[in-house]
């Protein structure tokens, strides 16, 4: 008898901007998908190809997210758990067990759950979920780039790259930046920045940001 195992993973815990995404996937053992792996080790082109195959061949799949506002209100860990719970609950087939990437399982999934460290590299259902979550989030960040073109979201997807940090220092944060993250939150600390930081000259704002950022020791993420 077929046991319905649901793989679950998130994408976007680390970035300074944008929502966090999660996906849930129940693979069909009769419809094999070659090449499933942790989304982080796959090229963007390969992820897109595999995402389409997963959607075509899986018994069930779902993608969900938690907003920037939710991230700032309940913190990124709980927002990630929320996105994963939403993804599992959105499946049109109820799994018997959910396999979660990481050390913790979301509550109230409606099924049993197990957490696996490095699960996205070790278990195919979680690998599939990581690919769907990553491609969905990347697509949203590319779309959000059209609304906020100064930051380069289409390239770095909100991660703290040197390009992103430079743009953040020059322009200040926009509506999709996570204020609860230190590099963004700097702008809202009155002892570091004036309330009207938007009225500062770009050069002064960037210089001030760089100085405070250096104190935080924020490094580029990939």
Coordinates of N, CA and C in Angstrom, one line a residue:
X1 N 0.8 -1.2 0.0 CA 0.0 0.0 0.0 C 0.9 1.3 0.0
X2 N 0.6 2.2 -0.9 CA 1.3 3.4 -1.0 C 1.2 4.3 0.3
X3 N 2.4 4.7 0.8 CA 2.4 5.5 2.0 C 2.6 7.0 1.5
X4 N 1.7 7.9 1.9 CA 1.8 9.2 1.4 C 2.7 10.1 2.2
X5 N 4.0 10.3 1.8 CA 4.9 11.1 2.5 C 5.0 12.5 1.8
X6 N 4.9 13.5 2.6 CA 5.0 14.9 2.0 C 6.3 15.5 2.4
X7 N 7.1 15.9 1.4 CA 8.3 16.7 1.7 C 8.0 18.2 1.8
X8 N 8.6 18.8 2.8 CA 8.4 20.2 3.0 C 9.7 21.0 3.2
X9 N 9.8 22.1 2.6 CA 11.0 23.0 2.7 C 10.6 24.4 2.5
X10 N 11.5 25.3 3.0 CA 11.2 26.8 2.8 C 12.3 27.4 1.9
X11 N 12.1 28.6 1.5 CA 13.1 29.3 0.8 C 12.9 30.8 1.2
X12 N 14.1 31.4 1.5 CA 14.0 32.8 1.8 C 14.0 33.2 3.3
X13 N 14.7 32.4 4.1 CA 14.8 32.8 5.5 C 15.9 33.9 5.7
X14 N 16.9 33.8 4.9 CA 18.0 34.7 5.1 C 18.0 36.1 4.5
X15 N 17.2 36.3 3.4 CA 17.3 37.6 2.8 C 16.8 38.8 3.6
X16 N 17.2 40.0 3.2 CA 16.8 41.2 3.9 C 15.5 41.7 3.4
X17 N 15.0 41.1 2.3 CA 13.8 41.6 1.7 C 12.9 40.5 1.2
X18 N 11.6 40.8 1.1 CA 10.7 39.8 0.4 C 10.1 38.8 1.4
X19 N 9.1 38.1 0.9 CA 8.4 37.1 1.8 C 9.3 35.8 1.9
X20 N 8.9 35.0 2.8 CA 9.5 33.6 2.9 C 8.5 32.7 2.3
X21 N 9.0 31.7 1.5 CA 8.1 30.8 0.8 C 8.3 29.4 1.3
X22 N 7.4 28.5 1.1 CA 7.5 27.1 1.5 C 6.7 26.3 0.4
X23 N 7.1 25.1 0.3 CA 6.4 24.1 -0.6 C 6.2 22.8 0.1
X24 N 5.2 22.1 -0.3 CA 4.9 20.7 0.1 C 4.7 19.9 -1.1
X25 N 5.3 18.7 -1.1 CA 5.2 17.8 -2.3 C 5.1 16.4 -1.9
X26 N 4.1 15.7 -2.5 CA 3.9 14.3 -2.4 C 4.3 13.6 -3.7
X27 N 5.5 13.0 -3.8 CA 6.0 12.4 -5.0 C 5.2 11.1 -5.3
X28 N 5.1 10.8 -6.6 CA 4.5 9.6 -7.1 C 5.7 8.6 -7.4
X29 N 5.8 7.5 -6.7 CA 6.9 6.6 -7.0 C 6.8 5.9 -8.3
X30 N 5.7 6.0 -9.0 CA 5.5 5.4 -10.3 C 5.9 6.4 -11.4
X31 N 6.2 7.6 -11.0 CA 6.6 8.7 -12.0 C 7.9 9.3 -11.5
X32 N 8.9 8.6 -11.8 CA 10.2 9.0 -11.3 C 10.7 10.4 -11.9
X33 N 11.4 11.2 -11.1 CA 12.0 12.4 -11.6 C 13.5 12.4 -11.3
X34 N 14.2 12.3 -12.3 CA 15.7 12.2 -12.2 C 16.3 13.6 -11.9
X35 N 17.3 13.6 -11.1 CA 18.0 14.9 -10.8 C 17.6 15.7 -9.6
X36 N 16.7 15.2 -8.8 CA 16.2 15.9 -7.7 C 17.4 16.1 -6.7
X37 N 17.5 17.3 -6.2 CA 18.6 17.6 -5.3 C 18.3 18.9 -4.5
X38 N 19.1 19.2 -3.5 CA 18.9 20.5 -2.8 C 18.9 21.6 -3.8
X39 N 17.9 22.5 -3.8 CA 17.8 23.5 -4.8 C 19.0 24.4 -4.8
X40 N 19.7 24.5 -3.7 CA 20.9 25.4 -3.7 C 22.1 25.0 -4.5
X41 N 22.1 23.7 -4.9 CA 23.2 23.2 -5.7 C 22.9 23.1 -7.1
X42 N 21.7 23.5 -7.5 CA 21.2 23.4 -8.9 C 21.2 24.8 -9.5
X43 N 21.5 24.9 -10.8 CA 21.4 26.2 -11.5 C 20.0 26.6 -11.6
X44 N 19.8 27.9 -11.8 CA 18.4 28.4 -12.0 C 17.7 27.8 -13.1
X45 N 18.4 27.5 -14.2 CA 17.7 26.9 -15.3 C 17.3 25.4 -15.0
X46 N 18.2 24.7 -14.3 CA 17.9 23.3 -13.9 C 16.7 23.3 -12.9
X47 N 16.7 24.2 -12.0 CA 15.6 24.3 -11.1 C 14.2 24.5 -11.8
X48 N 14.2 25.3 -12.8 CA 13.0 25.6 -13.5 C 12.5 24.4 -14.2
X49 N 13.4 23.6 -14.9 CA 13.1 22.4 -15.6 C 12.5 21.4 -14.6
X50 N 13.2 21.2 -13.5 CA 12.7 20.2 -12.5 C 11.4 20.7 -11.8
X51 N 11.2 22.0 -11.6 CA 9.9 22.4 -11.0 C 8.7 22.0 -11.9
X52 N 8.9 22.2 -13.2 CA 7.8 21.8 -14.1 C 7.5 20.3 -14.1
X53 N 8.6 19.5 -14.0 CA 8.4 18.0 -13.9 C 7.8 17.6 -12.6
X54 N 8.1 18.3 -11.5 CA 7.5 18.0 -10.2 C 6.0 18.3 -10.3
X55 N 5.7 19.4 -10.8 CA 4.2 19.8 -10.9 C 3.5 18.9 -11.8
X56 N 4.1 18.3 -12.8 CA 3.4 17.4 -13.7 C 3.3 16.0 -13.2
X57 N 4.3 15.6 -12.4 CA 4.3 14.2 -12.0 C 4.0 13.9 -10.5
X58 N 4.0 14.9 -9.7 CA 3.7 14.6 -8.3 C 2.3 14.3 -8.1
X59 N 2.0 13.5 -7.0 CA 0.6 13.2 -6.6 C -0.1 14.5 -6.2
X60 N 0.6 15.3 -5.5 CA 0.1 16.6 -5.0 C 1.3 17.5 -4.7
X61 N 1.0 18.8 -4.9 CA 2.0 19.8 -4.5 C 1.3 21.1 -4.2
X62 N 1.9 21.9 -3.3 CA 1.4 23.2 -3.0 C 2.5 24.2 -2.6
X63 N 2.3 25.4 -2.9 CA 3.3 26.5 -2.5 C 2.5 27.5 -1.7
X64 N 3.2 28.0 -0.6 CA 2.6 29.1 0.2 C 3.7 30.0 0.7
X65 N 3.3 31.1 1.3 CA 4.3 32.1 1.8 C 3.8 32.8 3.0
X66 N 4.7 33.5 3.7 CA 4.4 34.4 4.8 C 5.0 35.7 4.4
X67 N 4.2 36.8 4.6 CA 4.6 38.1 4.1 C 5.7 38.8 4.9
X68 N 6.2 39.9 4.4 CA 7.2 40.7 5.1 C 6.6 41.2 6.4
X69 N 5.3 41.6 6.4 CA 4.7 42.1 7.6 C 4.6 41.0 8.7
X70 N 4.3 39.7 8.2 CA 4.3 38.6 9.2 C 5.7 38.3 9.7
X71 N 6.7 38.4 8.9 CA 8.0 38.1 9.3 C 8.4 39.1 10.4
X72 N 8.1 40.4 10.2 CA 8.5 41.4 11.1 C 7.7 41.3 12.4
X73 N 6.5 40.8 12.3 CA 5.6 40.7 13.5 C 5.9 39.5 14.4
X74 N 6.2 38.3 13.8 CA 6.3 37.1 14.6 C 7.7 36.5 14.5
X75 N 8.6 37.1 13.7 CA 10.0 36.7 13.5 C 10.1 35.7 12.4
X76 N 11.3 35.6 11.8 CA 11.5 34.8 10.6 C 11.3 33.3 10.8
X77 N 11.7 32.8 12.0 CA 11.5 31.4 12.3 C 10.0 31.1 12.3
X78 N 9.3 31.8 13.1 CA 7.8 31.5 13.1 C 7.1 31.7 11.8
X79 N 7.6 32.7 11.0 CA 7.0 33.0 9.7 C 7.3 31.8 8.8
X80 N 8.5 31.2 8.9 CA 8.9 30.1 8.1 C 8.0 28.9 8.4
X81 N 7.8 28.7 9.8 CA 6.9 27.6 10.2 C 5.5 27.8 9.7
X82 N 5.0 29.1 9.7 CA 3.7 29.4 9.2 C 3.6 29.1 7.7
X83 N 4.6 29.5 6.9 CA 4.5 29.2 5.5 C 4.5 27.7 5.2
X84 N 5.3 26.9 5.9 CA 5.3 25.5 5.8 C 3.9 24.9 6.1
X85 N 3.4 25.4 7.2 CA 2.0 24.8 7.6 C 1.0 25.2 6.5
X86 N 1.0 26.4 6.0 CA 0.1 26.7 4.9 C 0.3 25.9 3.7
X87 N 1.5 25.6 3.4 CA 1.8 24.7 2.2 C 1.2 23.3 2.4
X88 N 1.4 22.7 3.5 CA 0.9 21.4 3.8 C -0.6 21.4 3.8
X89 N -1.2 22.4 4.4 CA -2.7 22.5 4.5 C -3.3 22.8 3.2
X90 N -2.5 23.3 2.2 CA -3.1 23.6 0.9 C -3.1 22.4 0.0
X91 N -2.4 21.3 0.4 CA -2.4 20.1 -0.5 C -3.8 19.6 -0.7
X92 N -4.1 19.1 -1.9 CA -5.4 18.5 -2.2 C -5.5 17.0 -1.8
X93 N -4.4 16.5 -1.3 CA -4.3 15.1 -0.8 C -3.7 15.2 0.5
X94 N -4.3 14.6 1.5 CA -3.7 14.6 2.9 C -2.6 13.6 3.0
X95 N -1.4 14.0 3.4 CA -0.3 13.1 3.6 C -0.5 12.4 5.0
X96 N 0.2 11.2 5.1 CA 0.2 10.5 6.3 C 1.3 11.1 7.2
X97 N 2.4 11.5 6.6 CA 3.5 12.1 7.4 C 4.2 13.2 6.6
X98 N 4.6 14.2 7.2 CA 5.4 15.3 6.6 C 6.8 15.2 7.0
X99 N 7.7 15.3 6.1 CA 9.2 15.3 6.3 C 9.6 16.7 6.1
X100 N 10.1 17.3 7.2 CA 10.5 18.7 7.2 C 12.0 18.9 7.1
X101 N 12.5 19.8 6.3 CA 13.9 20.1 6.3 C 14.2 21.0 7.5
X102 N 15.3 20.6 8.2 CA 15.7 21.4 9.4 C 15.6 20.6 10.7
X103 N 15.5 21.4 11.8 CA 15.5 20.8 13.1 C 14.1 20.9 13.8
X104 N 13.2 21.6 13.2 CA 11.9 21.8 13.9 C 10.7 21.5 12.9
X105 N 9.6 21.1 13.5 CA 8.4 20.9 12.7 C 7.3 21.9 13.0
X106 N 6.6 22.4 12.0 CA 5.5 23.3 12.3 C 4.4 22.5 13.1
X107 N 3.6 23.3 13.8 CA 2.5 22.7 14.6 C 1.3 22.6 13.7
X108 N 0.4 21.8 14.1 CA -1.0 21.8 13.5 C -1.0 21.5 12.0
X109 N -0.1 20.5 11.6 CA -0.1 20.1 10.2 C -1.2 19.2 9.8
X110 N -1.9 18.6 10.7 CA -2.9 17.6 10.4 C -2.4 16.3 10.1
X111 N -1.1 16.0 10.3 CA -0.5 14.7 10.1 C 0.7 14.6 10.9
X112 N 1.3 13.4 11.0 CA 2.6 13.2 11.7 C 3.7 14.0 11.0
X113 N 4.7 14.3 11.7 CA 5.8 15.1 11.1 C 7.2 14.7 11.7
X114 N 8.2 14.7 10.9 CA 9.6 14.4 11.3 C 10.5 15.5 10.7
X115 N 11.5 15.9 11.4 CA 12.4 16.9 10.9 C 13.7 16.2 10.6
X116 N 14.3 16.6 9.5 CA 15.6 16.1 9.0 C 16.6 17.2 8.7
X117 N 17.7 17.2 9.4 CA 18.8 18.1 9.1 C 19.4 17.8 7.8
X118 N 19.5 18.8 6.9 CA 20.0 18.5 5.5 C 19.0 17.6 4.8
X119 N 17.8 17.7 5.1 CA 16.8 16.8 4.5 C 16.7 17.1 3.0
X120 N 16.9 18.4 2.6 CA 16.8 18.7 1.2 C 17.9 18.0 0.3
X121 N 18.9 17.6 0.9 CA 20.0 16.9 0.2 C 19.9 15.4 0.4
X122 N 19.1 14.9 1.4 CA 19.0 13.5 1.7 C 17.7 12.8 1.3
X123 N 16.7 13.5 1.1 CA 15.4 12.9 0.9 C 14.7 13.6 -0.3
X124 N 14.3 12.8 -1.3 CA 13.8 13.3 -2.6 C 12.5 14.2 -2.4
X125 N 11.6 13.8 -1.5 CA 10.4 14.6 -1.4 C 10.7 16.0 -0.9
X126 N 11.7 16.1 0.0 CA 12.1 17.4 0.5 C 12.9 18.2 -0.5
X127 N 13.7 17.5 -1.3 CA 14.4 18.1 -2.4 C 13.4 18.7 -3.4
X128 N 12.4 18.0 -3.7 CA 11.3 18.5 -4.6 C 10.7 19.8 -4.0
X129 N 10.4 19.7 -2.7 CA 9.8 20.9 -2.1 C 10.7 22.1 -2.1
X130 N 12.0 21.8 -1.9 CA 13.0 22.9 -1.9 C 13.0 23.6 -3.3
X131 N 12.9 22.8 -4.3 CA 12.9 23.3 -5.7 C 11.7 24.2 -6.0
X132 N 10.5 23.7 -5.6 CA 9.3 24.5 -5.8 C 9.3 25.8 -5.0
X133 N 9.7 25.7 -3.7 CA 9.8 26.9 -2.9 C 10.7 27.9 -3.5
X134 N 11.9 27.5 -3.9 CA 12.9 28.4 -4.4 C 12.5 29.0 -5.7
X135 N 12.0 28.3 -6.6 CA 11.6 28.8 -7.9 C 10.4 29.8 -7.8
X136 N 9.5 29.5 -6.9 CA 8.3 30.4 -6.6 C 8.8 31.7 -6.0
X137 N 9.7 31.6 -5.1 CA 10.1 32.9 -4.4 C 11.0 33.7 -5.4
X138 N 11.8 33.0 -6.2 CA 12.6 33.8 -7.1 C 11.8 34.5 -8.1
X139 N 10.7 33.9 -8.6 CA 9.8 34.5 -9.5 C 9.1 35.7 -8.9
X140 N 8.7 35.6 -7.6 CA 8.1 36.8 -7.0 C 9.1 37.9 -6.8
X141 N 10.4 37.6 -6.5 CA 11.4 38.7 -6.3 C 11.7 39.3 -7.6
X142 N 11.7 38.6 -8.7 CA 11.9 39.2 -10.0 C 10.8 40.1 -10.4
X143 N 9.5 39.7 -10.0 CA 8.4 40.6 -10.3 C 8.5 41.8 -9.4
X144 N 8.9 41.7 -8.1 CA 9.0 42.8 -7.2 C 10.1 43.8 -7.7
X145 N 11.1 43.3 -8.4 CA 12.1 44.2 -9.0 C 11.5 45.3 -9.8
X146 N 10.4 44.9 -10.5 CA 9.8 45.9 -11.4 C 9.2 47.1 -10.6
X147 N 8.7 46.8 -9.4 CA 8.2 47.8 -8.5 C 9.3 48.6 -7.8
X148 N 10.4 47.9 -7.5 CA 11.5 48.5 -6.7 C 12.8 48.3 -7.5
X149 N 13.0 49.0 -8.6 CA 14.1 48.6 -9.5 C 15.5 49.1 -9.0
X150 N 15.6 49.9 -7.9 CA 16.8 50.4 -7.5 C 17.7 49.4 -6.8
X151 N 17.1 48.3 -6.4 CA 17.8 47.4 -5.5 C 18.4 46.1 -6.1
X152 N 18.0 45.8 -7.3 CA 18.5 44.6 -8.0 C 17.9 43.3 -7.5
X153 N 16.7 43.3 -7.1 CA 16.1 42.1 -6.5 C 16.0 41.0 -7.6
X154 N 16.0 41.3 -8.8 CA 16.0 40.3 -9.9 C 17.3 39.5 -9.9
X155 N 18.4 40.0 -9.3 CA 19.7 39.4 -9.3 C 19.9 38.6 -8.0
X156 N 19.8 39.3 -6.9 CA 20.2 38.7 -5.6 C 19.0 38.2 -4.8
X157 N 17.8 38.5 -5.3 CA 16.6 38.0 -4.7 C 16.4 38.4 -3.2
X158 N 17.1 39.5 -2.9 CA 16.9 40.0 -1.5 C 18.0 39.7 -0.5
X159 N 18.9 38.8 -0.9 CA 20.0 38.4 0.0 C 21.0 39.6 0.2
X160 N 21.8 39.5 1.2 CA 22.6 40.6 1.6 C 23.9 40.6 0.8
X161 N 23.8 40.7 -0.5 CA 25.0 40.8 -1.3 C 25.6 42.2 -1.2
X162 N 26.8 42.4 -1.6 CA 27.4 43.7 -1.6 C 26.6 44.7 -2.5
X163 N 26.1 44.2 -3.6 CA 25.3 45.1 -4.5 C 24.0 45.5 -3.7
X164 N 23.4 44.6 -3.1 CA 22.2 45.0 -2.3 C 22.4 45.9 -1.2
X165 N 23.5 45.7 -0.4 CA 23.8 46.5 0.7 C 24.2 47.9 0.2
X166 N 24.9 48.0 -0.9 CA 25.2 49.3 -1.5 C 23.9 50.1 -1.9
X167 N 23.0 49.4 -2.5 CA 21.7 50.0 -2.9 C 20.9 50.4 -1.7
X168 N 20.9 49.6 -0.7 CA 20.2 49.9 0.5 C 20.7 51.1 1.2
X169 N 22.0 51.2 1.2 CA 22.6 52.4 1.8 C 22.3 53.7 1.0
X170 N 22.3 53.6 -0.3 CA 22.0 54.8 -1.1 C 20.5 55.2 -1.0
X171 N 19.6 54.2 -1.1 CA 18.2 54.6 -1.3 C 17.4 54.4 0.0
X172 N 18.0 53.7 1.0 CA 17.2 53.4 2.2 C 16.3 52.2 1.9
X173 N 15.6 51.7 2.9 CA 14.8 50.5 2.7 C 13.5 50.9 2.0
X174 N 12.9 49.9 1.3 CA 11.6 50.1 0.6 C 10.6 49.2 1.4
X175 N 9.4 49.2 0.8 CA 8.2 48.5 1.5 C 8.5 47.0 1.8
X176 N 9.3 46.4 1.0 CA 9.4 44.9 1.1 C 10.7 44.5 1.9
X177 N 11.4 45.5 2.4 CA 12.5 45.2 3.3 C 12.1 44.8 4.7
X178 N 12.8 43.8 5.3 CA 12.4 43.3 6.6 C 13.0 44.2 7.7
X179 N 12.2 44.9 8.4 CA 12.6 45.9 9.4 C 13.2 45.1 10.6
X180 N 12.8 43.9 10.8 CA 13.2 43.1 11.9 C 14.7 42.5 11.7
X181 N 15.2 42.7 10.5 CA 16.6 42.3 10.2 C 17.5 43.5 10.5
X182 N 18.6 43.2 11.1 CA 19.5 44.3 11.6 C 19.9 45.3 10.6
X183 N 20.3 44.8 9.4 CA 20.9 45.8 8.4 C 19.8 46.7 8.0
X184 N 18.5 46.3 8.0 CA 17.4 47.2 7.6 C 17.0 48.0 8.8
X185 N 16.9 47.4 10.0 CA 16.5 48.0 11.2 C 17.3 49.2 11.6
X186 N 18.6 49.3 11.1 CA 19.4 50.4 11.4 C 18.8 51.7 11.1
X187 N 18.0 51.8 10.0 CA 17.4 53.0 9.5 C 16.3 53.5 10.5
X188 N 15.8 52.6 11.3 CA 14.7 52.9 12.2 C 15.2 53.1 13.7
X189 N 16.5 53.1 13.9 CA 17.0 53.4 15.2 C 17.4 54.9 15.3
X190 N 16.7 55.6 16.1 CA 16.8 57.0 16.1 C 18.2 57.5 16.6
X191 N 18.9 56.6 17.4 CA 20.2 57.0 17.8 C 21.2 56.8 16.7
X192 N 20.9 56.2 15.6 CA 21.8 55.9 14.5 C 21.4 56.8 13.3
X193 N 20.1 56.9 13.0 CA 19.7 57.7 11.9 C 18.6 58.6 12.3
X194 N 18.5 59.8 11.7 CA 17.4 60.7 12.0 C 16.1 60.2 11.5
X195 N 15.0 60.6 12.1 CA 13.7 60.1 11.7 C 13.5 60.4 10.2
X196 N 14.0 61.5 9.8 CA 13.8 61.9 8.4 C 15.0 61.5 7.5
X197 N 15.5 60.3 7.7 CA 16.6 59.8 7.0 C 16.5 59.9 5.5
X198 N 15.2 59.9 5.0 CA 15.0 60.0 3.6 C 15.4 61.3 3.0
X199 N 15.4 62.3 3.9 CA 15.8 63.7 3.5 C 17.3 63.9 3.5
X200 N 18.1 62.9 4.0 CA 19.5 63.1 3.9 C 20.0 63.0 2.5
X201 N 21.2 63.6 2.2 CA 21.7 63.4 0.9 C 22.2 61.9 0.7
X202 N 22.2 61.5 -0.5 CA 22.5 60.1 -0.7 C 23.9 59.7 -0.2
X203 N 24.8 60.6 -0.4 CA 26.2 60.4 0.0 C 26.3 60.3 1.6
X204 N 25.6 61.1 2.3 CA 25.7 61.1 3.7 C 24.9 59.8 4.2
X205 N 23.8 59.5 3.6 CA 23.1 58.3 4.0 C 23.9 57.1 3.8
X206 N 24.6 57.0 2.7 CA 25.4 55.8 2.4 C 26.6 55.7 3.4
X207 N 27.2 56.8 3.6 CA 28.4 56.8 4.5 C 27.9 56.4 6.0
X208 N 26.8 57.0 6.4 CA 26.3 56.6 7.7 C 25.9 55.1 7.8
X209 N 25.3 54.6 6.8 CA 24.9 53.2 6.7 C 26.1 52.3 6.8
X210 N 27.1 52.6 6.0 CA 28.3 51.8 5.9 C 29.0 51.8 7.3
X211 N 29.0 52.9 8.0 CA 29.7 52.9 9.3 C 29.0 52.0 10.3
X212 N 27.7 52.1 10.3 CA 26.9 51.3 11.3 C 26.9 49.8 10.8
X213 N 26.9 49.6 9.5 CA 26.9 48.2 9.0 C 28.2 47.5 9.4
X214 N 29.3 48.2 9.3 CA 30.6 47.7 9.6 C 30.6 47.2 11.1
X215 N 29.9 48.0 11.9 CA 29.9 47.6 13.4 C 29.1 46.3 13.6
X216 N 28.1 46.1 12.7 CA 27.3 44.9 12.8 C 28.0 43.6 12.2
X217 N 29.0 43.9 11.4 CA 29.8 42.8 10.7 C 28.9 42.0 9.8
X218 N 28.1 42.7 9.0 CA 27.2 42.0 8.1 C 28.0 41.6 6.8
X219 N 28.0 40.3 6.5 CA 28.7 39.8 5.4 C 27.8 39.3 4.3
X220 N 28.3 39.2 3.1 CA 27.5 38.8 2.0 C 27.1 37.3 2.1
X221 N 25.8 37.1 1.8 CA 25.3 35.8 1.8 C 25.0 35.3 0.3
X222 N 25.0 34.0 0.1 CA 24.8 33.5 -1.2 C 23.5 32.7 -1.2

